[in-house]
Tab-separated table of C-alpha atoms in Angstrom:
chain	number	residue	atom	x	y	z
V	8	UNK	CA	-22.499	6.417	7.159
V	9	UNK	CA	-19.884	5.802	4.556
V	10	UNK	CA	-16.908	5.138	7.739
V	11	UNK	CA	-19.540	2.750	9.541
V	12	UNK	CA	-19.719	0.488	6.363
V	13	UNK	CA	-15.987	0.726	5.864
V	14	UNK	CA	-15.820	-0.418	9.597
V	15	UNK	CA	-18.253	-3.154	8.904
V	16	UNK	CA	-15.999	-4.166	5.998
V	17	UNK	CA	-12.847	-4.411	7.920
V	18	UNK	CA	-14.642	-6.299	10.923
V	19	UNK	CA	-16.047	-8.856	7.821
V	20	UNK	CA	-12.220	-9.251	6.706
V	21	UNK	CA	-11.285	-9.879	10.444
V	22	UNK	CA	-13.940	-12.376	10.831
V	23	UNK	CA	-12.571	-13.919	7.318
V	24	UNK	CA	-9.450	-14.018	8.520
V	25	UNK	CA	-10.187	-15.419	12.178
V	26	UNK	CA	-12.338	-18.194	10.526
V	27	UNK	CA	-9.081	-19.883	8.286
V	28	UNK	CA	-7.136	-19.586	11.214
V	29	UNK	CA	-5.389	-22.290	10.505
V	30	UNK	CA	-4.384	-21.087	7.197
V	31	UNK	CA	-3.021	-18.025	9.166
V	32	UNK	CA	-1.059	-19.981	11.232
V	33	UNK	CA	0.572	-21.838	8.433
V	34	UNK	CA	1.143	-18.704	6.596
V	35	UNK	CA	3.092	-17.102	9.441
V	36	UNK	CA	5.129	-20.005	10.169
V	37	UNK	CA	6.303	-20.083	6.486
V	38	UNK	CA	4.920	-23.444	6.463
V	39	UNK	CA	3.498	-22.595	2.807
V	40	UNK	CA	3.463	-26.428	0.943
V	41	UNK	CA	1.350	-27.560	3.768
V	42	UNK	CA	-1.225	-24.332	2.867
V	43	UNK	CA	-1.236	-24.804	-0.311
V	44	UNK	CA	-2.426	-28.125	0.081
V	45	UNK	CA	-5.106	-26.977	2.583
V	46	UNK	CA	-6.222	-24.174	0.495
V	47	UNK	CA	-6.969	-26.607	-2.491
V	48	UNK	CA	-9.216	-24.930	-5.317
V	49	UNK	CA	-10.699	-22.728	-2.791
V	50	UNK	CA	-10.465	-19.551	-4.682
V	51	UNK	CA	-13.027	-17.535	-2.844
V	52	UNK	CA	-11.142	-17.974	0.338
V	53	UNK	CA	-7.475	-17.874	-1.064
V	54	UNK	CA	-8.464	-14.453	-2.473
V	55	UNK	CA	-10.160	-12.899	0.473
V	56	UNK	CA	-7.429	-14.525	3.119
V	57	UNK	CA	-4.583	-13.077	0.828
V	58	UNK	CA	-6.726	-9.699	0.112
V	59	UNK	CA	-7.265	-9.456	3.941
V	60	UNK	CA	-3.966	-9.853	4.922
V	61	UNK	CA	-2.980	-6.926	2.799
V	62	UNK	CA	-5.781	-4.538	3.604
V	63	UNK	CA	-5.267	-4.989	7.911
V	64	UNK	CA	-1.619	-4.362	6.349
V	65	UNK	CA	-2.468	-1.287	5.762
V	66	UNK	CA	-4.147	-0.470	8.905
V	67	UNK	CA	-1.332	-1.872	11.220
V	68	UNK	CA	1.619	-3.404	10.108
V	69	UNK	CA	1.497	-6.531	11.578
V	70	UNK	CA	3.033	-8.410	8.685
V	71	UNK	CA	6.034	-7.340	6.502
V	72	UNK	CA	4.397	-6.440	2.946
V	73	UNK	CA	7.597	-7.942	1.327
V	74	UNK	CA	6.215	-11.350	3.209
V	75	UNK	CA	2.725	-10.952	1.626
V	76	UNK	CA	4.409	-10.476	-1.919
V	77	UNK	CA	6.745	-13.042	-1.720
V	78	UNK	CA	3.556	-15.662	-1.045
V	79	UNK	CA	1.489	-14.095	-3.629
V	80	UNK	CA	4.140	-14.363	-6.163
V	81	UNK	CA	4.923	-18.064	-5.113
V	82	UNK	CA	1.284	-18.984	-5.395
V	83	UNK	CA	-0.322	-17.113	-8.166
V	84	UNK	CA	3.114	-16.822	-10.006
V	85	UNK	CA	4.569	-13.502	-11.126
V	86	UNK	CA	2.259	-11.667	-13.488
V	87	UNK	CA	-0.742	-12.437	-11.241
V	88	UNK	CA	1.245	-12.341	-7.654
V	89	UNK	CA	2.464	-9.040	-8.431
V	90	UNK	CA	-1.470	-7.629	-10.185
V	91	UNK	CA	-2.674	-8.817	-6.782
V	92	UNK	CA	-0.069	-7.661	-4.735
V	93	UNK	CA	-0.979	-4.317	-6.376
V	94	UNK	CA	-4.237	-4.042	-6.188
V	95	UNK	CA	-4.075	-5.417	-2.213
V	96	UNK	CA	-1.927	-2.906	-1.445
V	97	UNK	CA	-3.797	0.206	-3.132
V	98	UNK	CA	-6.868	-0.073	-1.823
V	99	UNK	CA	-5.927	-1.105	1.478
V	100	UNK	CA	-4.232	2.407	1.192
V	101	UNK	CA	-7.516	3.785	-0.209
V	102	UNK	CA	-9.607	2.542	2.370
V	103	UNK	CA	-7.597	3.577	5.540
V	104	UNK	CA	-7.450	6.672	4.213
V	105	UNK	CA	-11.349	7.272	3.182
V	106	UNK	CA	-11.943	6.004	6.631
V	107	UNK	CA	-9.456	8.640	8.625
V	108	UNK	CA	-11.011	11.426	6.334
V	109	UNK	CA	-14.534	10.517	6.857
V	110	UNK	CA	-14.135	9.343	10.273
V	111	UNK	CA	-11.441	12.183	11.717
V	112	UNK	CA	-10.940	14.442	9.921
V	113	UNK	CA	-12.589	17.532	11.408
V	114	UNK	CA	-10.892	16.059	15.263
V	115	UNK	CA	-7.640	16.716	13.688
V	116	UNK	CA	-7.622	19.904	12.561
V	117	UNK	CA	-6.435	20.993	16.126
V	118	UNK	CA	-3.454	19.393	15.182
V	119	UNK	CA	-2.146	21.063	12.342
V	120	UNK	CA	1.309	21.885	14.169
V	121	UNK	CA	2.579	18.326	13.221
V	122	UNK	CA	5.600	18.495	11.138
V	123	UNK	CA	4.276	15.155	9.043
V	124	UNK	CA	0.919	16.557	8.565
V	125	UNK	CA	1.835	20.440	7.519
V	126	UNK	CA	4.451	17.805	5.068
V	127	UNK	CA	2.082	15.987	3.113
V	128	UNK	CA	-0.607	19.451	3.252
V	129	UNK	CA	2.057	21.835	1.911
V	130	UNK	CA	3.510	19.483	-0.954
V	131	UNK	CA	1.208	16.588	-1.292
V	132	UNK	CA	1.352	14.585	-3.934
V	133	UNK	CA	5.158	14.372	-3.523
V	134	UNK	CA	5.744	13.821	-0.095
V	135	UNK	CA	3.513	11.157	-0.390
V	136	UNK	CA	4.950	9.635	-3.108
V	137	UNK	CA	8.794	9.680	-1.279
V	138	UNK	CA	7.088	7.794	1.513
V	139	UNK	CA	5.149	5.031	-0.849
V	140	UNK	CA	9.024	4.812	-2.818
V	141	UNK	CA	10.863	4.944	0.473
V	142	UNK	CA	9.289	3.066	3.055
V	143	UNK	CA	10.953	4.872	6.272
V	144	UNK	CA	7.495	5.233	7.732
V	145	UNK	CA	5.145	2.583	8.152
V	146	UNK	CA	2.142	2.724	5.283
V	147	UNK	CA	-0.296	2.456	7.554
V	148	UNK	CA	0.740	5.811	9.492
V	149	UNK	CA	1.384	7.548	5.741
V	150	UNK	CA	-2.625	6.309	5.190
V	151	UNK	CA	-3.926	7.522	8.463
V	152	UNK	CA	-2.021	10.879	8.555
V	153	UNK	CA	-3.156	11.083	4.173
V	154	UNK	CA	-6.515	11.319	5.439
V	155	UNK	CA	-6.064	13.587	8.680
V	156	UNK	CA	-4.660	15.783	6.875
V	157	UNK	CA	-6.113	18.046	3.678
V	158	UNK	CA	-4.283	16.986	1.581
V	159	UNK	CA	-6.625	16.242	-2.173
V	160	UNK	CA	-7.840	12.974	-2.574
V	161	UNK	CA	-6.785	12.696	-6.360
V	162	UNK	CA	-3.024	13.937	-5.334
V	163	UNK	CA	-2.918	10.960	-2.399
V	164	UNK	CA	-4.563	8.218	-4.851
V	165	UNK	CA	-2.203	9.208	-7.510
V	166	UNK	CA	0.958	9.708	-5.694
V	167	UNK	CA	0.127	6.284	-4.396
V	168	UNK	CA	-1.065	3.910	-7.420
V	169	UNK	CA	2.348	5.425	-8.466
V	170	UNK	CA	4.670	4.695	-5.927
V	171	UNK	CA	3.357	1.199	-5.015
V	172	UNK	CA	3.429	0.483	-8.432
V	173	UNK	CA	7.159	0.558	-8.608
V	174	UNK	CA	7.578	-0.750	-5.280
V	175	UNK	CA	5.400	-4.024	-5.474
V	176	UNK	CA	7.373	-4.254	-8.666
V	177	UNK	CA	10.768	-4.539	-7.137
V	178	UNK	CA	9.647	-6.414	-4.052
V	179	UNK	CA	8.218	-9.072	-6.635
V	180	UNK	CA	11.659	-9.230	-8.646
V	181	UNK	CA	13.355	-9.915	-5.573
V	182	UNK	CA	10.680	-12.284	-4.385
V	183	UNK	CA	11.723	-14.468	-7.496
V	184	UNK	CA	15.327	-14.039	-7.494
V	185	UNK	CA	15.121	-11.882	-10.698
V	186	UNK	CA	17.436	-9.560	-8.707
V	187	UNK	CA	20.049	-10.193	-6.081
V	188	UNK	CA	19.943	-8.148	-2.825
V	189	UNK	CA	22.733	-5.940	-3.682
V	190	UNK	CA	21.189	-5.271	-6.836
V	191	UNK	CA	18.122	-4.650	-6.068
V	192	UNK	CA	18.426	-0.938	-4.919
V	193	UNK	CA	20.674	0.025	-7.773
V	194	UNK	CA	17.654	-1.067	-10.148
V	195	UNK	CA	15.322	0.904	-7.503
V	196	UNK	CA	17.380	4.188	-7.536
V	197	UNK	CA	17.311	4.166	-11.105
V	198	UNK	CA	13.650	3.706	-11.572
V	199	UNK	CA	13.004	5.801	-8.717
V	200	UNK	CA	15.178	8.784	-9.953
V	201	UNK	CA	13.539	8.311	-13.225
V	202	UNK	CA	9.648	8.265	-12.195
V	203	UNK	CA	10.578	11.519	-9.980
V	204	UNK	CA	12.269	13.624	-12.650
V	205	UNK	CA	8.885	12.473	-15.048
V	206	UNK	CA	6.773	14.009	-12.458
V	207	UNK	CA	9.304	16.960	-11.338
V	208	UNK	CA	8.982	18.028	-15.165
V	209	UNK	CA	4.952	17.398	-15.305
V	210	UNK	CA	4.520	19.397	-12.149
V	211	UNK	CA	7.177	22.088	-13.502
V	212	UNK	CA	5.386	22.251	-16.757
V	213	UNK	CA	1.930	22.683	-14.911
V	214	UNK	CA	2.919	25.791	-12.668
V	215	UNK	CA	4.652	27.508	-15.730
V	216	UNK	CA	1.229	26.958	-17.520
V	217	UNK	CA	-0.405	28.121	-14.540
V	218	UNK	CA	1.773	31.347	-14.379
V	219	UNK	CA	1.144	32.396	-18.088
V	220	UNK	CA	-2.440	32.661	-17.056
């Protein structure tokens, strides 16, 4: 039950999606002026068009993500852009992988032998949070193979509100010019190597406590 409605959902963002066509065309064309004039003080439909576009993200990558930030940041400005940005891009992530655990799960246990999936099952919340920093491997295939495998639910959601929290937040610096090209991976090695040691030391400090028990 709970995969057919997030089915249903999807299909409803398709049909969303299909409907402003035009708005889609525009969008992909970088033809943004003219859409902003079409979109007009339609809120509703800026907000699911935008929100769709970032959830079927998720489930194939049709669309660079640094495209859909760069547009929300330009429209809604930076605080808000980069909020909905955010939000678009974590529960997209939720929601493929709800739907692959609900909806696969027990099919894929006969394929535990993939090197990805025996990744993310033996050290979870960290190999998922590389991937979500590092984007060598398309989100959408992180969110599918998250829900394959067994990996916790809290350990995925957390690893991810994390990661895509830093990485929206660079993508939306650059989107405004905060940060030049070259610069912008200094910045993101710095915060990166600084969110992992946080967590390196949590996670240390947890399996010492764990051990005195």
């Amino acid at each position: 039950m709970k995969v057919v409605l997030l089915i249903l959902f999807i299909f409803f963002i398709v049909i969303v999606l299909v409907n402003q066509r035009e708005w889609v065309i525009h969008f992909k064309e970088g033809d943004w002026d003219t859409l902003r004039q079409m979109m007009g003080n339609e809120w509703g439909s800026i907000l699911m068009v935008t929100m769709g576009f970032m959830l079927l993200q998720n489930v194939i990558s049709l669309i660079p993500f640094l495209l859909l930030t760069m547009f929300n940041i330009w429209f809604f400005g930076f605080i808000y852009g980069y909020m909905w940005s955010l939000a678009g891009n974590f529960l997209g992530s939720m929601l493929v992988f709800y739907m692959a655990r609900y909806g696969f799960h027990n099919w894929a246990q006969k394929y535990n032998h993939l090197t990805f999936k025996q990744k993310i099952e033996n050290n979870g919340f960290m190999t998922v949070l590389l991937c979500r920093l590092f984007p060598f491997m398309p989100a959408s295939v992180v969110n599918i193979v998250g829900g394959l495998s067994n990996i916790k639910a809290r350990d995925y959601l957390s690893a991810t509100l994390i990661g895509n929290t830093i990485f929206v937040f660079i993508l939306s610096l650059f989107s405004i010019g905060v940060i030049s090209l070259e610069h912008q991976y200094v910045i993101y090695l710095v915060l990166t190597t600084l969110i992992i040691g946080v967590v390196a030391l949590c996670m240390k400090k947890r399996f010492v406590t764990k051990e005195s028990h």
